[in-house]
CSV table of C-alpha atoms in Angstrom, one decimal:
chain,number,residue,atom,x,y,z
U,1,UNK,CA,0.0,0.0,0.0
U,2,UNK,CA,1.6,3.5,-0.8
U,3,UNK,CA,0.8,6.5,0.9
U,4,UNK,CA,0.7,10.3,-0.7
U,5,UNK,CA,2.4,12.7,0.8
U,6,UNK,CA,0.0,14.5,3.3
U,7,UNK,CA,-2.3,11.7,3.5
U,8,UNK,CA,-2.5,10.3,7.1
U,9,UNK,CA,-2.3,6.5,8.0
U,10,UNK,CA,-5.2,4.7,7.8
U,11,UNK,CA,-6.2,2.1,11.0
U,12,UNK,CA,-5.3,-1.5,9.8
U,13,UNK,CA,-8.6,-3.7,9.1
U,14,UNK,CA,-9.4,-5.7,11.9
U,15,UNK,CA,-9.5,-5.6,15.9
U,16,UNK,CA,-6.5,-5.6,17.7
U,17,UNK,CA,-6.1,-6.1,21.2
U,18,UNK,CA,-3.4,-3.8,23.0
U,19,UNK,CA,-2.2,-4.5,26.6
U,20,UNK,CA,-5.2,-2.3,28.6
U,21,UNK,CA,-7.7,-4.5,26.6
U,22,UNK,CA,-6.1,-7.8,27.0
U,23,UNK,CA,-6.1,-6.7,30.7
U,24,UNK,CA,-10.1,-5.8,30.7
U,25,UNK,CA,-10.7,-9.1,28.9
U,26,UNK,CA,-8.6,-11.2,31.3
U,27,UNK,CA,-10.2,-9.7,34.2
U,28,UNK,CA,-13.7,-10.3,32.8
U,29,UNK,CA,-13.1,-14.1,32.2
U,30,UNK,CA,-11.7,-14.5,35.9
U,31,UNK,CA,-14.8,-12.4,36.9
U,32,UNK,CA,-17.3,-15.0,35.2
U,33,UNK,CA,-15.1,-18.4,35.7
U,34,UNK,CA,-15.4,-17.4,40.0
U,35,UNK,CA,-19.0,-16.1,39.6
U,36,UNK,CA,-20.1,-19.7,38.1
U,37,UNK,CA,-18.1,-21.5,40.1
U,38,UNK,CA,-19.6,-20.0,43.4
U,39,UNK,CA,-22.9,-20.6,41.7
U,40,UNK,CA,-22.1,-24.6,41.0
U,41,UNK,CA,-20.9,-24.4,45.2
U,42,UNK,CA,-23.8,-22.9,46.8
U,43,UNK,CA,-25.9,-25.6,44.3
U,44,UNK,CA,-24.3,-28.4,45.8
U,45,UNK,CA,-24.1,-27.4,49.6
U,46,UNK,CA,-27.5,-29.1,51.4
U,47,UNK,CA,-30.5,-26.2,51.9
U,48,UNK,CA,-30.2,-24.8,55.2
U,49,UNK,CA,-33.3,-25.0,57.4
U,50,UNK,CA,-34.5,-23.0,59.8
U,51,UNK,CA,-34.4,-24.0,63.4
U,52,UNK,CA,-37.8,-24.8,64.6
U,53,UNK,CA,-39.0,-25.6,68.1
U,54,UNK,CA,-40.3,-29.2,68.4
U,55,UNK,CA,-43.3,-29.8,69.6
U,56,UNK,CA,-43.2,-29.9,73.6
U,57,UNK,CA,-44.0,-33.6,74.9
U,58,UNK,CA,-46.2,-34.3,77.4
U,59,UNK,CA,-46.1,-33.8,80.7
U,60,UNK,CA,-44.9,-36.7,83.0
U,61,UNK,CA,-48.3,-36.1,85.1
U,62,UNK,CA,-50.1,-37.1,82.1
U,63,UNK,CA,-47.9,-40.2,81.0
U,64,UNK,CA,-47.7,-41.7,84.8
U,65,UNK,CA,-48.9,-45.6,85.5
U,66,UNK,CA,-51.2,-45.2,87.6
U,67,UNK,CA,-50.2,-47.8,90.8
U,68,UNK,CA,-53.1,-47.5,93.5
U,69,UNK,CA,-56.1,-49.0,92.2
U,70,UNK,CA,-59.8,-49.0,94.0
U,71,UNK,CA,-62.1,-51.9,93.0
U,72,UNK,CA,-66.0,-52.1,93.2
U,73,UNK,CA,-68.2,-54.7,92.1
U,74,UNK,CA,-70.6,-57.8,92.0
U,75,UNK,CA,-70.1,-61.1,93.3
U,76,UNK,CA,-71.7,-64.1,92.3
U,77,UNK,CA,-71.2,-68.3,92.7
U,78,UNK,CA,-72.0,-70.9,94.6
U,79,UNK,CA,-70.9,-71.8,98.2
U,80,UNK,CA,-72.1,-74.3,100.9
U,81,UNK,CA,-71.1,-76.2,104.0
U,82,UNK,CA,-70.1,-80.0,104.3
U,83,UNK,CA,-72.6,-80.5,106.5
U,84,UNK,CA,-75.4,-78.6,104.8
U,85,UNK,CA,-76.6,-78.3,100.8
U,86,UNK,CA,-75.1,-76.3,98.2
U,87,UNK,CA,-76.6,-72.1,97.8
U,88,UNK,CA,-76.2,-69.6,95.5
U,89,UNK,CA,-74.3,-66.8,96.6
U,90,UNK,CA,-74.8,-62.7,95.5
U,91,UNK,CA,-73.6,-59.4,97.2
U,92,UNK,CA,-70.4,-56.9,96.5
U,93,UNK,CA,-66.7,-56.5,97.5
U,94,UNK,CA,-65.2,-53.6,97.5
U,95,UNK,CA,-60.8,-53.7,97.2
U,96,UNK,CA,-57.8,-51.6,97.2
U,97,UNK,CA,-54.7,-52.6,95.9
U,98,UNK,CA,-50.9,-51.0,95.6
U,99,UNK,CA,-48.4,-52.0,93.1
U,100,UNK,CA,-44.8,-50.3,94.4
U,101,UNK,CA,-42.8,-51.6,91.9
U,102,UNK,CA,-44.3,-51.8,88.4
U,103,UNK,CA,-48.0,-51.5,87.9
U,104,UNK,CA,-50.1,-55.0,87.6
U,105,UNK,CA,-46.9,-56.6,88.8
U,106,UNK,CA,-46.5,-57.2,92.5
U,107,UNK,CA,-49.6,-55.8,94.5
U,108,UNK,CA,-50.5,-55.6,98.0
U,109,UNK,CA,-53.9,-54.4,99.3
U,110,UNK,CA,-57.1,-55.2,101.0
U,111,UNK,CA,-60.1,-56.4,100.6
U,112,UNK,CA,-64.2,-56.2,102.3
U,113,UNK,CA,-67.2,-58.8,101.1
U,114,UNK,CA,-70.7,-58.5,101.7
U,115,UNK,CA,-73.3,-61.1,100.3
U,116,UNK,CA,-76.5,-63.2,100.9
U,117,UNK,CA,-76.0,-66.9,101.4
U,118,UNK,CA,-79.1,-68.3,99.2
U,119,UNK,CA,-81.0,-65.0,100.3
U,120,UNK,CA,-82.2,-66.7,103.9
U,121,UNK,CA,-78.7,-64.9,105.8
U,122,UNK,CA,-75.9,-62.3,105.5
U,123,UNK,CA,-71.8,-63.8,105.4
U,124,UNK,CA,-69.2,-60.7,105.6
U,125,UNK,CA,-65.7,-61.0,105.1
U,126,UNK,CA,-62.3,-58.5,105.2
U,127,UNK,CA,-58.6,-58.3,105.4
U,128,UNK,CA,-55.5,-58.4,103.9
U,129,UNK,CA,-54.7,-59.6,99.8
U,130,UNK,CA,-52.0,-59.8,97.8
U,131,UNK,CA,-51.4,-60.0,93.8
U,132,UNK,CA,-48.8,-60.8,91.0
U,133,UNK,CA,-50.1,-60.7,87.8
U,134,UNK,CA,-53.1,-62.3,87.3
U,135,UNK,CA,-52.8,-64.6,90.3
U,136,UNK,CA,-53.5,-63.0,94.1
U,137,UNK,CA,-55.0,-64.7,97.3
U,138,UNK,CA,-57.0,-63.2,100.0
U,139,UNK,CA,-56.6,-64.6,103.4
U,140,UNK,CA,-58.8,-62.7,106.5
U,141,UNK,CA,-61.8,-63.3,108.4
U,142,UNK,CA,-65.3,-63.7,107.8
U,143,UNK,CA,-69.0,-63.8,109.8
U,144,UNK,CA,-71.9,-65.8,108.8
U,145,UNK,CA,-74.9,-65.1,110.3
U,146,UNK,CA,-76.7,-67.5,111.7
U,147,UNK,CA,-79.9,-68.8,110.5
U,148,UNK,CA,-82.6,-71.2,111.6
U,149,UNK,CA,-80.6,-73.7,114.1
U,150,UNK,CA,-77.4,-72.9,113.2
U,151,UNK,CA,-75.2,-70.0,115.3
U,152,UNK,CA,-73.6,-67.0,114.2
U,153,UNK,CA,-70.4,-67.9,113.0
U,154,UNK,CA,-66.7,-66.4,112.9
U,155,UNK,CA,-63.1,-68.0,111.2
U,156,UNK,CA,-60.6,-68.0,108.8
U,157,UNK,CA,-61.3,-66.4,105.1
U,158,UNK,CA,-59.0,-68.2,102.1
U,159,UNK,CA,-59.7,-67.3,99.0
U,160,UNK,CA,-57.4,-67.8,95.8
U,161,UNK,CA,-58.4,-66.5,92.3
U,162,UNK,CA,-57.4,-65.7,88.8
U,163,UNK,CA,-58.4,-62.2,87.2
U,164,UNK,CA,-58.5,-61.7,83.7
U,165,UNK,CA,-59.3,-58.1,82.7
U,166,UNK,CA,-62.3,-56.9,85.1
U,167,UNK,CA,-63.4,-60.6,85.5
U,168,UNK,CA,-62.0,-63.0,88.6
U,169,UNK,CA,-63.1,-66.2,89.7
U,170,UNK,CA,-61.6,-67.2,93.2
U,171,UNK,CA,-61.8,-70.9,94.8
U,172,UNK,CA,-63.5,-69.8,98.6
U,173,UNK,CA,-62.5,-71.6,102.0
U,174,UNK,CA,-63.8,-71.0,105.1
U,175,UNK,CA,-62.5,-72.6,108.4
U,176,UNK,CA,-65.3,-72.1,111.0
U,177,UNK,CA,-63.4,-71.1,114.5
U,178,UNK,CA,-66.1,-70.3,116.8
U,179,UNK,CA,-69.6,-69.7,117.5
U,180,UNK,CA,-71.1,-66.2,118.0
U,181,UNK,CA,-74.1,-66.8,119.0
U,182,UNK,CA,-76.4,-70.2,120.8
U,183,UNK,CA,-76.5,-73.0,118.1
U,184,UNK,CA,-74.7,-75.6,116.1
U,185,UNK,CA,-72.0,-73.9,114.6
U,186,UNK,CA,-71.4,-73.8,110.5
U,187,UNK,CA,-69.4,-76.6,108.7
U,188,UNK,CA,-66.2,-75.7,106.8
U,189,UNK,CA,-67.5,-73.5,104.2
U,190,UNK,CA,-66.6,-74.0,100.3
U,191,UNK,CA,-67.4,-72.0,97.1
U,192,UNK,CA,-66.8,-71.2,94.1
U,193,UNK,CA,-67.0,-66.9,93.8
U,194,UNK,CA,-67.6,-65.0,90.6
U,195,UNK,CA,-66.8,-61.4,91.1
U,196,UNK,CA,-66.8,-58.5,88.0
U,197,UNK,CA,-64.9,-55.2,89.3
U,198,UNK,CA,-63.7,-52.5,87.3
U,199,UNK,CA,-60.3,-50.6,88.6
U,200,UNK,CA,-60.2,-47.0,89.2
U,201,UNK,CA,-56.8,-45.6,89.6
U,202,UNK,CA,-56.5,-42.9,92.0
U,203,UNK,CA,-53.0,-41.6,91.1
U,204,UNK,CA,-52.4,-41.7,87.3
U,205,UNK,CA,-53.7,-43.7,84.1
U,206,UNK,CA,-55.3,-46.9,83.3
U,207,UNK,CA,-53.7,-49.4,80.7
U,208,UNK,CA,-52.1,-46.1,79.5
U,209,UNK,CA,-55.2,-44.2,78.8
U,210,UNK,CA,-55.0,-40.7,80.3
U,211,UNK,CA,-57.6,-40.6,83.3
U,212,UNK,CA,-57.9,-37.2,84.0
C-alpha cells in the first residue's frame, strides 16, 4: 500500500487487542469463571433449614402408670357347708390394691365382702390380699350369720383367684373357729365366687389411657 504525501495512515482492518484491553478481557473471564463456580458451590451445599422448636412432649403427670387402684363390684357363685346343701351366693366386694414396683406386677392391698347366702342370711368378710399378675390370694376373716338352728359364725377367710381383665373367679374356704351366737355352729365352708370389678386408679392412668 503507498501512501501520498500528506495523506494520514489509515487504521489496519481488523480488531487488535493492546495491553489495557487484554487486561479488561482477562479480568472479565476471571470475573465469570469465579461467579459460576460459586454458583455450582452454593448448588451443591444441602439447603439450610431453619431452626424450629419441636413440639413440647407431654407432661410426666399425664404419662404416669397409675399404681393405686380401687375396685367395686358384683359377686356371684355358689358356696355351701359339708354338712349342709349347696346355695347360690350374690352381694359386693369392694378392694384396694398397691403395686410399688411396676403396675399390675407385684400388689398388695385389701379387701371387704358382703353377700347373701341363698337370700335366707348375710356372710361378711375382710382383710388383707395380695397380687402378682393375674394370680392373688385373700386370706382374713369372715362372719356368717346365723340362720334357723345354726349359730352366728366367725373363722378364717382363704380365698385364691385368677383375674382376667375386670373378670375373677376365686376358689372360697372358710375354716369355721367359733360360735357367735347359741346354736350348732357352721361346717367348713366352700365355694366357688364370681366377682366383676372395674379398677379405678387414683394416682395416674389406666392401661395407658390418660384418666384425667
Amino acid at each position: 500500500m503507498r501512501y501520498r504525501a500528506g495523506d494520514a495512515p489509515r487504521p489496519l482492518s481488523g480488531r487488535r487487542f493492546g495491553p489495557p484491553g487484554l487486561v479488561r478481557l482477562v479480568c472479565s473471564f476471571v470475573a465469570f469463571a469465579a461467579g459460576l463456580t460459586a454458583t455450582a458451590v452454593a448448588s451443591a451445599e444441602p439447603p439450610a433449614f431453619a431452626l424450629t422448636p419441636e413440639p413440647s412432649s407431654p407432661s410426666r403427670g399425664n404419662l404416669r402408670q397409675a399404681k393405686n387402684f380401687v375396685g367395686l363390684g358384683p359377686l356371684f357363685g355358689i358356696t355351701g357347708h359339708t354338712d349342709d346343701t349347696i346355695s347360690g351366693a350374690l352381694g359386693f366386694e369392694l378392694s384396694y390394691v398397691r403395686y410399688p414396683v411396676e403396675a399390675f406386677g407385684f400388689g398388695l392391698g385389701a379387701f371387704a365382702q358382703a353377700q347373701s347366702v341363698g337370700f335366707t342370711h348375710g356372710r361378711w368378710a375382710f382383710g388383707p390380699q395380695i397380687n402378682f399378675m393375674m394370680f392373688g390370694a385373700e386370706i382374713g376373716a369372715y362372719l356368717e350369720e346365723g340362720y334357723g338352728n345354726r349359730a352366728t359364725t366367725i373363722g378364717l377367710h382363704a380365698s385364691p383367684f385368677v383375674s382376667i381383665g375386670f373378670f375373677s373367679a376365686a376358689l372360697r374356704i372358710g375354716v369355721p373357729v367359733s360360735a357367735f351366737s347359741e346354736g350348732t355352729p357352721y361346717g367348713l365352708d366352700l365355694g366357688l365366687i364370681c366377682a366383676i370389678k372395674a379398677p379405678i386408679p387414683l394416682d395416674g392412668q389406666l392401661f395407658g389411657l390418660a384418666f384425667h
